[in-house]
Short mmCIF file of C-alpha atoms in Angstrom, two decimals:
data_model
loop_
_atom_site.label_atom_id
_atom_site.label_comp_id
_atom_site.label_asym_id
_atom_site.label_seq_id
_atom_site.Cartn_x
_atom_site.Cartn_y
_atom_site.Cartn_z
CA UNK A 1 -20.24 54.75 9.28
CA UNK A 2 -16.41 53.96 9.78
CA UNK A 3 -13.41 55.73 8.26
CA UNK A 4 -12.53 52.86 6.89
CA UNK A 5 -15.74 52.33 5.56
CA UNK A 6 -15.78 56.00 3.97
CA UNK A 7 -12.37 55.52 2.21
CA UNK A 8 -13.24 52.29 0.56
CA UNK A 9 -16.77 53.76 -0.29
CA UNK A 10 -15.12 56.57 -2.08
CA UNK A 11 -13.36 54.06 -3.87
CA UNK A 12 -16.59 52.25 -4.76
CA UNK A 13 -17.62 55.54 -6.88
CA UNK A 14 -14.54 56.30 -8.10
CA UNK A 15 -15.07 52.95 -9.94
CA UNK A 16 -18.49 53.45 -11.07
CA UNK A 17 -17.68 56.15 -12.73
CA UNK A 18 -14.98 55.21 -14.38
CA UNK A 19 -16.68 51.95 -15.64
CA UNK A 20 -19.70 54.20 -16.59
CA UNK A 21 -17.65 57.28 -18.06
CA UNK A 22 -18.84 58.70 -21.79
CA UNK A 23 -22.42 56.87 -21.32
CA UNK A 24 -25.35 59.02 -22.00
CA UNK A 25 -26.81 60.95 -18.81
CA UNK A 26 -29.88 61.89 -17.17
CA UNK A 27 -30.57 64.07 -14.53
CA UNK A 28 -32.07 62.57 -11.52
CA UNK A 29 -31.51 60.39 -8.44
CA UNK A 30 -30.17 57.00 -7.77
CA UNK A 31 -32.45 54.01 -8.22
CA UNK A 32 -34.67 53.61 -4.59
CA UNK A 33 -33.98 50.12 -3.15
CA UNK A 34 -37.48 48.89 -1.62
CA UNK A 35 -36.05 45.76 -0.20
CA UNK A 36 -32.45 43.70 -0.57
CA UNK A 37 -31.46 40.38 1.25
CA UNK A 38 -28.15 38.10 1.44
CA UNK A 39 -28.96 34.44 2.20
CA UNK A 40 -26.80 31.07 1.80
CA UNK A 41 -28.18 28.70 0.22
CA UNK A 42 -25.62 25.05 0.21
CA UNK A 43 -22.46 26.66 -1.40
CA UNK A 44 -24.55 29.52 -2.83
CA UNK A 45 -24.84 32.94 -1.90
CA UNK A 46 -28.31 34.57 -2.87
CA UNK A 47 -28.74 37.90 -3.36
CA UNK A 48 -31.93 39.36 -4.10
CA UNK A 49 -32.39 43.14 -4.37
CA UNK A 50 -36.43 44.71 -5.24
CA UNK A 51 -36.45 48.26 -6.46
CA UNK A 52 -39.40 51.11 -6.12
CA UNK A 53 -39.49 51.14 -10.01
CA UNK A 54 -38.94 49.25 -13.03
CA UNK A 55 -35.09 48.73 -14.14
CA UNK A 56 -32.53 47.38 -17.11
CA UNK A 57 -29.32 46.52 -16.44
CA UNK A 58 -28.36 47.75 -19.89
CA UNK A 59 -30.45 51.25 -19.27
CA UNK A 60 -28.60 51.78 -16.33
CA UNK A 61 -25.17 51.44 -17.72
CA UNK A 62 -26.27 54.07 -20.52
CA UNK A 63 -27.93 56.61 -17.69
CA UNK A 64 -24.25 56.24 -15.67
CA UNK A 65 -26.40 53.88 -12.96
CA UNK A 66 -25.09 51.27 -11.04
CA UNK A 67 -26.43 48.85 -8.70
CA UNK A 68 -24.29 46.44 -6.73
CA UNK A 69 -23.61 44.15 -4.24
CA UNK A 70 -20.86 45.81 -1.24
CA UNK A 71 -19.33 42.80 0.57
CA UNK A 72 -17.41 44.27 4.39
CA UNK A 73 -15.25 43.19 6.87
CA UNK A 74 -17.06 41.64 9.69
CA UNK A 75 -14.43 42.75 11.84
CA UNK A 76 -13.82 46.64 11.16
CA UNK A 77 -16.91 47.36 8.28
CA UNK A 78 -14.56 47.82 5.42
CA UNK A 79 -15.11 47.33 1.89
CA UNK A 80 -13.39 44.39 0.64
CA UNK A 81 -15.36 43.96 -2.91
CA UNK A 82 -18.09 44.89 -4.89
CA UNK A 83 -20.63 42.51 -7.03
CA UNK A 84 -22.36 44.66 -9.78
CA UNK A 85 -25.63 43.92 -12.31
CA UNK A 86 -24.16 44.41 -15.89
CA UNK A 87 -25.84 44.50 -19.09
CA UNK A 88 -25.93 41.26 -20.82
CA UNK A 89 -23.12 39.89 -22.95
CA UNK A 90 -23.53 40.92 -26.76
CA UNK A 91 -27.03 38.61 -28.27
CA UNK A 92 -27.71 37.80 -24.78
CA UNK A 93 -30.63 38.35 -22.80
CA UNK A 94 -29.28 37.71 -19.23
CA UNK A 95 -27.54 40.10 -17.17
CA UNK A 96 -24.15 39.48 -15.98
CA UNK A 97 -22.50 39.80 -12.18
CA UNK A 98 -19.12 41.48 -12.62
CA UNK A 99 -16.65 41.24 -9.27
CA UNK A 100 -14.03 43.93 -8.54
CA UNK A 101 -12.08 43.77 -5.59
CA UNK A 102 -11.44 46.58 -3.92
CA UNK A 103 -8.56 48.20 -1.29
CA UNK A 104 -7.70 51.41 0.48
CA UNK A 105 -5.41 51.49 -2.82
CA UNK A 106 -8.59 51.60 -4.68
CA UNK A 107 -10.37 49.11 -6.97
CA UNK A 108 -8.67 46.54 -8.82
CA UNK A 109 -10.23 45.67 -12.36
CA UNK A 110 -13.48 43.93 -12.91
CA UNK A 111 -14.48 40.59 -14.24
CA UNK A 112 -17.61 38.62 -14.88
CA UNK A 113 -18.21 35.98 -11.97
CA UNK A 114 -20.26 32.82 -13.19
CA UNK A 115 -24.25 33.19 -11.44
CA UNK A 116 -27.60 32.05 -12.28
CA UNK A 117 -29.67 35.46 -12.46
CA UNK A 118 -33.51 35.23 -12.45
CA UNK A 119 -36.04 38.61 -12.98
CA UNK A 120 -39.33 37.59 -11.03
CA UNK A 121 -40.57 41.00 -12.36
CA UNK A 122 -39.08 44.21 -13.86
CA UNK A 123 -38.78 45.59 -10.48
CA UNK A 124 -36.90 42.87 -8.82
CA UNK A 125 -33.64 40.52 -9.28
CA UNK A 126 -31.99 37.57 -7.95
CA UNK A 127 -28.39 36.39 -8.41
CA UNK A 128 -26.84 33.06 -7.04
CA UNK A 129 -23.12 32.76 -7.40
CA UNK A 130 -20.25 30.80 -5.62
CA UNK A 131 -18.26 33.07 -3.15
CA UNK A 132 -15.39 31.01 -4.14
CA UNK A 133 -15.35 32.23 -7.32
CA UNK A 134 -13.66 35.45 -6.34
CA UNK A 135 -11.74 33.93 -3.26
CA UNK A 136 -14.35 34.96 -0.56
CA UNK A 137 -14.62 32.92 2.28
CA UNK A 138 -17.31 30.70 3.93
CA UNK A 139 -17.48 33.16 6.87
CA UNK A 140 -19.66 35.93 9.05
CA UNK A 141 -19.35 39.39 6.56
CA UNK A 142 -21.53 42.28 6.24
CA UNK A 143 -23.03 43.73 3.17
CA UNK A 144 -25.49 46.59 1.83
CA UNK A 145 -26.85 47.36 -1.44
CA UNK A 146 -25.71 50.31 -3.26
CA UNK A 147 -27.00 52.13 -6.12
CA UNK A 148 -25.22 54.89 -7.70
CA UNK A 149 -25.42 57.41 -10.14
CA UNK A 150 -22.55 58.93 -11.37
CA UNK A 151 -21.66 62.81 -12.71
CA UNK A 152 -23.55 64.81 -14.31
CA UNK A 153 -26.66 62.95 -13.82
CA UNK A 154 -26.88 64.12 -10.37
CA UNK A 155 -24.77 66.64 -8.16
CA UNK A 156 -23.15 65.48 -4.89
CA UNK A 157 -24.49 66.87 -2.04
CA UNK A 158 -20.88 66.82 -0.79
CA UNK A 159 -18.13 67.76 -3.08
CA UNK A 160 -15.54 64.88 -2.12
CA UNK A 161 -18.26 62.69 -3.71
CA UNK A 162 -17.65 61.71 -7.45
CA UNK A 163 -21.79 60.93 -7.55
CA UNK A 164 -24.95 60.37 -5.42
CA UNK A 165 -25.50 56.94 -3.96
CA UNK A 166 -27.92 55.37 -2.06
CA UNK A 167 -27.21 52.21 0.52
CA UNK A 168 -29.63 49.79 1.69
CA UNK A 169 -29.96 48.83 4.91
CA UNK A 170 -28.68 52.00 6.27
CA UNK A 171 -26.20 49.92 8.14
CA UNK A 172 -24.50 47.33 7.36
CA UNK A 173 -26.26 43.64 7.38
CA UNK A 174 -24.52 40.68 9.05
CA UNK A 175 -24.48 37.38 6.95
CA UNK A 176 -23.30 34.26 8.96
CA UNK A 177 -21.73 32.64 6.60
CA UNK A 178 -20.72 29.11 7.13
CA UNK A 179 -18.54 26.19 5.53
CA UNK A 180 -21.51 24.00 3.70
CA UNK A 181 -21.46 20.28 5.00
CA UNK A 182 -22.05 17.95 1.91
CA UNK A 183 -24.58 15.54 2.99
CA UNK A 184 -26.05 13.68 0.27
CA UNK A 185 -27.13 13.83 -3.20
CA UNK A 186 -30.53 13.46 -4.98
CA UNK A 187 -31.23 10.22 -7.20
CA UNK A 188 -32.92 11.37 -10.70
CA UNK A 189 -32.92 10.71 -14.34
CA UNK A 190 -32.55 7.40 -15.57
CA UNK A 191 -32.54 4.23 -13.51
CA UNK A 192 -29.62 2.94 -15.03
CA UNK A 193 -26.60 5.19 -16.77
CA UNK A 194 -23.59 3.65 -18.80
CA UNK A 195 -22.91 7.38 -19.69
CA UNK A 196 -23.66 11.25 -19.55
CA UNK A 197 -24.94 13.89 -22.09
CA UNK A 198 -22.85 14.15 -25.03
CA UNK A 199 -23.24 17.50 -25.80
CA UNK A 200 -20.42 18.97 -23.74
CA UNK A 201 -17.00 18.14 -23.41
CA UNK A 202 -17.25 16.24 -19.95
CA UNK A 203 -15.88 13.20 -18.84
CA UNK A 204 -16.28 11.36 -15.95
CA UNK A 205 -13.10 9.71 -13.89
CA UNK A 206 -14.33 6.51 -11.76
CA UNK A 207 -12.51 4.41 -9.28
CA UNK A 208 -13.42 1.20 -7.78
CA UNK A 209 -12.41 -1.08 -4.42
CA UNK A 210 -11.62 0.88 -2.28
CA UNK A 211 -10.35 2.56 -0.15
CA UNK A 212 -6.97 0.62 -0.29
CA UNK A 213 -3.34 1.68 1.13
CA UNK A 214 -2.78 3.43 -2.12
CA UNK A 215 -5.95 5.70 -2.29
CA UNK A 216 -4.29 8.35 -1.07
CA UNK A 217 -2.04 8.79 -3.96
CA UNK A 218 -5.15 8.53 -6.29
CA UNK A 219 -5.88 11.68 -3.99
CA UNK A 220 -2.68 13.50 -4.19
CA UNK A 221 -2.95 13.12 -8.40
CA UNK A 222 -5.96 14.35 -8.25
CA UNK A 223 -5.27 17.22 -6.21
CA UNK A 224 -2.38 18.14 -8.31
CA UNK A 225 -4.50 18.55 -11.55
CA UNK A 226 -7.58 19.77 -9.78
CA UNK A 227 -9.64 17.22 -11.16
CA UNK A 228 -12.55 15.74 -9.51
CA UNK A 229 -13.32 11.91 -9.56
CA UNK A 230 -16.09 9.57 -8.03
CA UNK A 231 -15.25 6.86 -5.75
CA UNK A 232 -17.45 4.04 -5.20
CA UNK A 233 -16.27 2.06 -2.24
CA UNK A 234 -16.05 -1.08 -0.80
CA UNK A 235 -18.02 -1.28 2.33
CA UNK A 236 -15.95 -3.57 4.44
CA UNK A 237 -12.81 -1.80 3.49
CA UNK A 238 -13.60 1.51 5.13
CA UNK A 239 -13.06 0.77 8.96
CA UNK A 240 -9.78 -1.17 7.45
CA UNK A 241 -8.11 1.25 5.06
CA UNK A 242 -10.19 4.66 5.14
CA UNK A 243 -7.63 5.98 8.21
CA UNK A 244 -10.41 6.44 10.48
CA UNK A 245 -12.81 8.28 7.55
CA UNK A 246 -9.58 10.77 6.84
CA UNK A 247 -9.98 9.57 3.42
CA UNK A 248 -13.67 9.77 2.53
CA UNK A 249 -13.45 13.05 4.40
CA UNK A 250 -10.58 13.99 2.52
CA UNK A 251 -12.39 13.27 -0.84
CA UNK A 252 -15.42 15.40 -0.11
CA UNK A 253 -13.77 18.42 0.75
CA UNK A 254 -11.90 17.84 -2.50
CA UNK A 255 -14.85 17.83 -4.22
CA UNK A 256 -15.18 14.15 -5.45
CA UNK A 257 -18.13 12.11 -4.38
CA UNK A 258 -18.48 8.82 -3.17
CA UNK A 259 -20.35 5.89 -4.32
CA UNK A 260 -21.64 2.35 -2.78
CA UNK A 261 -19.68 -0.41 -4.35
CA UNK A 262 -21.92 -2.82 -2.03
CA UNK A 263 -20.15 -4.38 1.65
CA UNK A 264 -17.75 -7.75 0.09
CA UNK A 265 -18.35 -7.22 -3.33
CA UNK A 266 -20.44 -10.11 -4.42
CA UNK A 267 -22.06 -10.84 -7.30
CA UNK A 268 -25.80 -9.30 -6.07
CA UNK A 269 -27.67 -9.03 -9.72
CA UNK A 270 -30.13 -11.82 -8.13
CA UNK A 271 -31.61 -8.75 -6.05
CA UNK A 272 -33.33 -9.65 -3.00
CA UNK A 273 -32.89 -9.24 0.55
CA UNK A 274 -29.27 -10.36 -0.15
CA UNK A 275 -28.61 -7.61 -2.10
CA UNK A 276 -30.42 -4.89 0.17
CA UNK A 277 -28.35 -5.25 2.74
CA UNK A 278 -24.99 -5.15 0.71
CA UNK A 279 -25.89 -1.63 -0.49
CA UNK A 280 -27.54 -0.34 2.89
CA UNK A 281 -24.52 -1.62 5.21
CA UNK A 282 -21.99 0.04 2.78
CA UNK A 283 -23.86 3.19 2.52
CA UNK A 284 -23.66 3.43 6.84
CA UNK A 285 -20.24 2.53 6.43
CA UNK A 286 -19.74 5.71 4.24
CA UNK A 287 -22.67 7.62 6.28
CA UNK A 288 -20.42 7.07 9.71
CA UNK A 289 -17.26 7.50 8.04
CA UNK A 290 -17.74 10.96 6.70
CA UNK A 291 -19.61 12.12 9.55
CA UNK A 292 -23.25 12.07 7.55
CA UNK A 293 -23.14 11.49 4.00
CA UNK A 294 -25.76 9.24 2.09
CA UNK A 295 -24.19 8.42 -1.35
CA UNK A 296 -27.26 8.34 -4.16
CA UNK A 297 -24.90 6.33 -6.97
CA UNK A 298 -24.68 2.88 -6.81
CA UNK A 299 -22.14 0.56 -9.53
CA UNK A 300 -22.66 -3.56 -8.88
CA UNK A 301 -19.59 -5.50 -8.61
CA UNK A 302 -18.33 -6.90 -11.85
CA UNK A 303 -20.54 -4.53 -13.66
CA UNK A 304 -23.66 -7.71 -12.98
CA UNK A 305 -26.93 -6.18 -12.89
CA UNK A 306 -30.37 -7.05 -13.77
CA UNK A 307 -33.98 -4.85 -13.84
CA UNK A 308 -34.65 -6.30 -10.42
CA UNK A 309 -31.39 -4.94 -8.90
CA UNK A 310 -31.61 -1.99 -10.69
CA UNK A 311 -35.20 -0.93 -9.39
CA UNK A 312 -34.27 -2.16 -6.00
CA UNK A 313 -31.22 0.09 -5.60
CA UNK A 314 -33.61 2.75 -7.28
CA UNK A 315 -36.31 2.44 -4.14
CA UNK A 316 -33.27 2.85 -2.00
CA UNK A 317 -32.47 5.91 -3.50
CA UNK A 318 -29.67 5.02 -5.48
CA UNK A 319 -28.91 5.78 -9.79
CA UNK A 320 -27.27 2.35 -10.73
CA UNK A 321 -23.98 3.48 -12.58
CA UNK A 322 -21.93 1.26 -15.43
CA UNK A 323 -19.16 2.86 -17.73
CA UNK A 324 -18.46 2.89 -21.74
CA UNK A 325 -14.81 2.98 -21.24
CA UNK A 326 -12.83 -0.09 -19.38
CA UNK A 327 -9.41 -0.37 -19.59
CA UNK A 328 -9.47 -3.48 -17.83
CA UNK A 329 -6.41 -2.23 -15.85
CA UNK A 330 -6.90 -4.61 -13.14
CA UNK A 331 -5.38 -7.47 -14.94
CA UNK A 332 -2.13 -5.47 -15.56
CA UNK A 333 -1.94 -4.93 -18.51
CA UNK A 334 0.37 -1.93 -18.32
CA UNK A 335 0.47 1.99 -17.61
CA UNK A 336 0.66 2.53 -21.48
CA UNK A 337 -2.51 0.46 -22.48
CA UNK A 338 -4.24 1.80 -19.46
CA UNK A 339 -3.80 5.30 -20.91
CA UNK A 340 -3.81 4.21 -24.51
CA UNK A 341 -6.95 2.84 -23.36
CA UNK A 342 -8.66 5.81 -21.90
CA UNK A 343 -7.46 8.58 -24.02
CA UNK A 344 -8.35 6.71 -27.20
CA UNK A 345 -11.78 6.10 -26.54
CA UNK A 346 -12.36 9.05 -24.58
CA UNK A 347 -15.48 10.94 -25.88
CA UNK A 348 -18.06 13.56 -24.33
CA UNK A 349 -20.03 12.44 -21.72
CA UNK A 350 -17.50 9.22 -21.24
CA UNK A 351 -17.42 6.90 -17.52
CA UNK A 352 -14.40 5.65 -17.11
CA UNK A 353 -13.67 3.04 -15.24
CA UNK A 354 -10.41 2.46 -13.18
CA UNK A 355 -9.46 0.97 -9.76
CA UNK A 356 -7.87 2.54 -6.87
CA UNK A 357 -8.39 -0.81 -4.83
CA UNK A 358 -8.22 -4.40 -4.70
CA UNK A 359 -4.66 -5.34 -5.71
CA UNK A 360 -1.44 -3.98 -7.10
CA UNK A 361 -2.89 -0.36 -8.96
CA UNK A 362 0.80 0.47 -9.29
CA UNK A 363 -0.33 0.47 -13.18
CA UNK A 364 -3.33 2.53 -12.93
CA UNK A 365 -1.54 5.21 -10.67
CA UNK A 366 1.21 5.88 -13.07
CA UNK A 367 -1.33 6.31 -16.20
CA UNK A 368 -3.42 8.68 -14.33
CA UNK A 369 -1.69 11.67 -14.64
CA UNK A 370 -0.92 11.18 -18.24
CA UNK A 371 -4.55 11.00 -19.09
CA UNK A 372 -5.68 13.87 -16.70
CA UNK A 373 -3.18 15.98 -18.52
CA UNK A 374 -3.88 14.62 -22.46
CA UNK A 375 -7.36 14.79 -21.82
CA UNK A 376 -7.56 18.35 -20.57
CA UNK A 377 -5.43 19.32 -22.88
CA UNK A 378 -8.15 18.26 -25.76
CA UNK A 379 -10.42 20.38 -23.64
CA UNK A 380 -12.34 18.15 -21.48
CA UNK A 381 -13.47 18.81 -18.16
CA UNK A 382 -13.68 16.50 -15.62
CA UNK A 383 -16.73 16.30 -13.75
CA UNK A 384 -18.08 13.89 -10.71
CA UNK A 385 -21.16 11.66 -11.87
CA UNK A 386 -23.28 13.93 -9.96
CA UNK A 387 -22.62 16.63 -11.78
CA UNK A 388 -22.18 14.92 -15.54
CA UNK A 389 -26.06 13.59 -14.70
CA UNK A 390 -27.27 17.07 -12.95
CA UNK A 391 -27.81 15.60 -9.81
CA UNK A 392 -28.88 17.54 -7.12
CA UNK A 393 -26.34 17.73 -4.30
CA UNK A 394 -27.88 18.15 -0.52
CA UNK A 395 -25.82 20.56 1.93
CA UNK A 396 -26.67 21.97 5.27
#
């Protein structure tokens, strides 16, 4: 093991027990890791850890335990951070992941990172979580396992060791971690959707026709709040105003999605072979554009569907998507009665409809950031349709 290593591991139980300090003790060993892995999984990381013996994340904080996560350098093996099981939140029943990043300075406070934890057994536990969610990034790292148990439930064997600790693998394990590539998302749910769940505050920001010239101020608004929106595009428009996919590109790694908005924008609720090929040519435009994304959300021009187009677009793969809020801004009506508009109909689980295409949005742009800000400030979130439906999003 590396100096560097040894310094920041000192560091690691220096902080266990502190976070553990005045907890009952017992006197014994650290928990035995049987077997511990560190996948990626889309944006996900995955860590599952299996223990010889039963354990509680609460029963270890009260025996001075710990069992967590080390995340190293790739380059020189240091420590940069640890991820830690933590009793569950008070009238909870699921165990928490708490992050604490750590230097040759030492540790720097801990907080809870969001994860999905599952318990296939008493013995064993699995955590997924978003690196990004304590600024780690999609790249090679190294990690063990360690569990701990701090003083006086066990003696060190060496006495510039504040408690016993076992890792797991002996040696550190490399994880090639790579930037996920978004390429598609999962029809499911309803057929047809004019809105989303109305049981949390989330709110859906939609823009139509394009791309045009202006798009990429929609962008720059949007990057400003940190707001996500979903795009549904104009086929024939994308070799013409999409800067060579730039902007579809652009939108992705923002975090927006993209929808198919069909190839001229016809009226295509008569279905048939007609329609088909509106929807498929758009969705290679958008497929060739972004370098292999298949949108799964489809919206018909002028809002014109019928059963027949909507089950079509369905076999294709696609969740037909209307809106409950319109404020009609492409016939100009003004910046102020496009936000008037959207704020004062804006409700959980709201579409909204706007356009970032097809004419002067001059109007539209301008209201935007007034109704990002209002909204948020009533505590909305904005969400992409794929996520206000629960849509399953496909990476590689």
């Amino acid at each position: 093991m590396r100096v560097g290593h040894l310094i920041t591991l000192g560091a690691v139980l220096a902080a266990t027990a502190a976070a553990t300090a005045g907890a009952a003790t017992v006197q014994h060993v650290p928990l035995a890791i049987q077997t511990a892995s560190l996948t990626q999984s889309g944006q996900d990381l995955v860590w599952t850890v299996r223990l010889d013996h039963s354990f509680s994340p609460t029963a270890m904080q009260r025996e001075r335990r710990s069992l967590c996560l080390l995340i190293e350098r790739a380059g020189n093996g240091t420590v940069s951070g640890q991820v830690c099981i933590a009793p569950p939140a008070r009238r909870q029943r699921t165990p928490l992941l708490r992050y604490m990043h750590i230097t040759a300075a030492g540790p720097g406070p801990a907080h809870v990172i969001p994860a999905t934890i599952a318990r296939s057994s008493t013995r064993e536990l699995t955590a997924i979580f978003l690196p990004t969610s304590f600024g780690l990034a999609y790249r090679p790292l190294r990690w063990q396992v360690i569990s701990t148990l701090a003083p006086p439930g066990c003696t060190p064997s060496r006495p510039d060791r504040v408690g016993c600790y076992i890792l797991f693998p002996a040696r550190p394990a490399l994880a090639r971690l790579h930037t996920p590539r978004l390429l598609g998302c999962t029809a499911s749910g309803a057929s047809f959707v004019t809105e989303g769940p109305t049981n949390r505050r989330e709110i859906a920001l939609t823009f139509d026709d394009g791309p045009w010239p202006d798009t990429g101020q929609f962008l720059d608004v949007l990057e400003h709040y940190r707001v996500p929106a979903t795009f549904f595009e104009i086929g024939d428009q994308i070799a013409t105003y999409g800067e060579g996919g730039a902007i579809e590109r652009r939108m992705l790694a923002d975090g927006d999605m993209i929808g198919d908005h069909t190839w001229s924008h016809p009226d295509v609720a008569g279905d048939g072979s007609f329609a088909r090929q509106q929807i498929e040519m758009t969705a290679a435009a958008i497929r060739g554009a972004t370098g292999g994304f298949t949108p799964c959300l489809f919206r018909a021009p002028y809002g014109a569907v019928s059963s027949a187009l909507i089950g079509e677009a369905r076999s294709m793969g696609f969740t037909t998507i209307q809106w409950d809020i319109d404020p009609r801004d492409w016939a100009l009506p003004g910046s102020d009665a496009i936000y008037q508009n959207v704020v004062g109909n804006a409700h959980p689980g709201a579409i909204i409809i706007q356009h970032d295409g097809g004419g002067n949005r001059s109007e539209t742009l301008a209201a935007l950031p007034r109704e990002i800000a209002t909204l948020i400030s009533r505590g909305y979130q904005f969400v992409t349709i794929t996520d206000l439906l629960g849509q399953q999003l496909i990476y590689r």
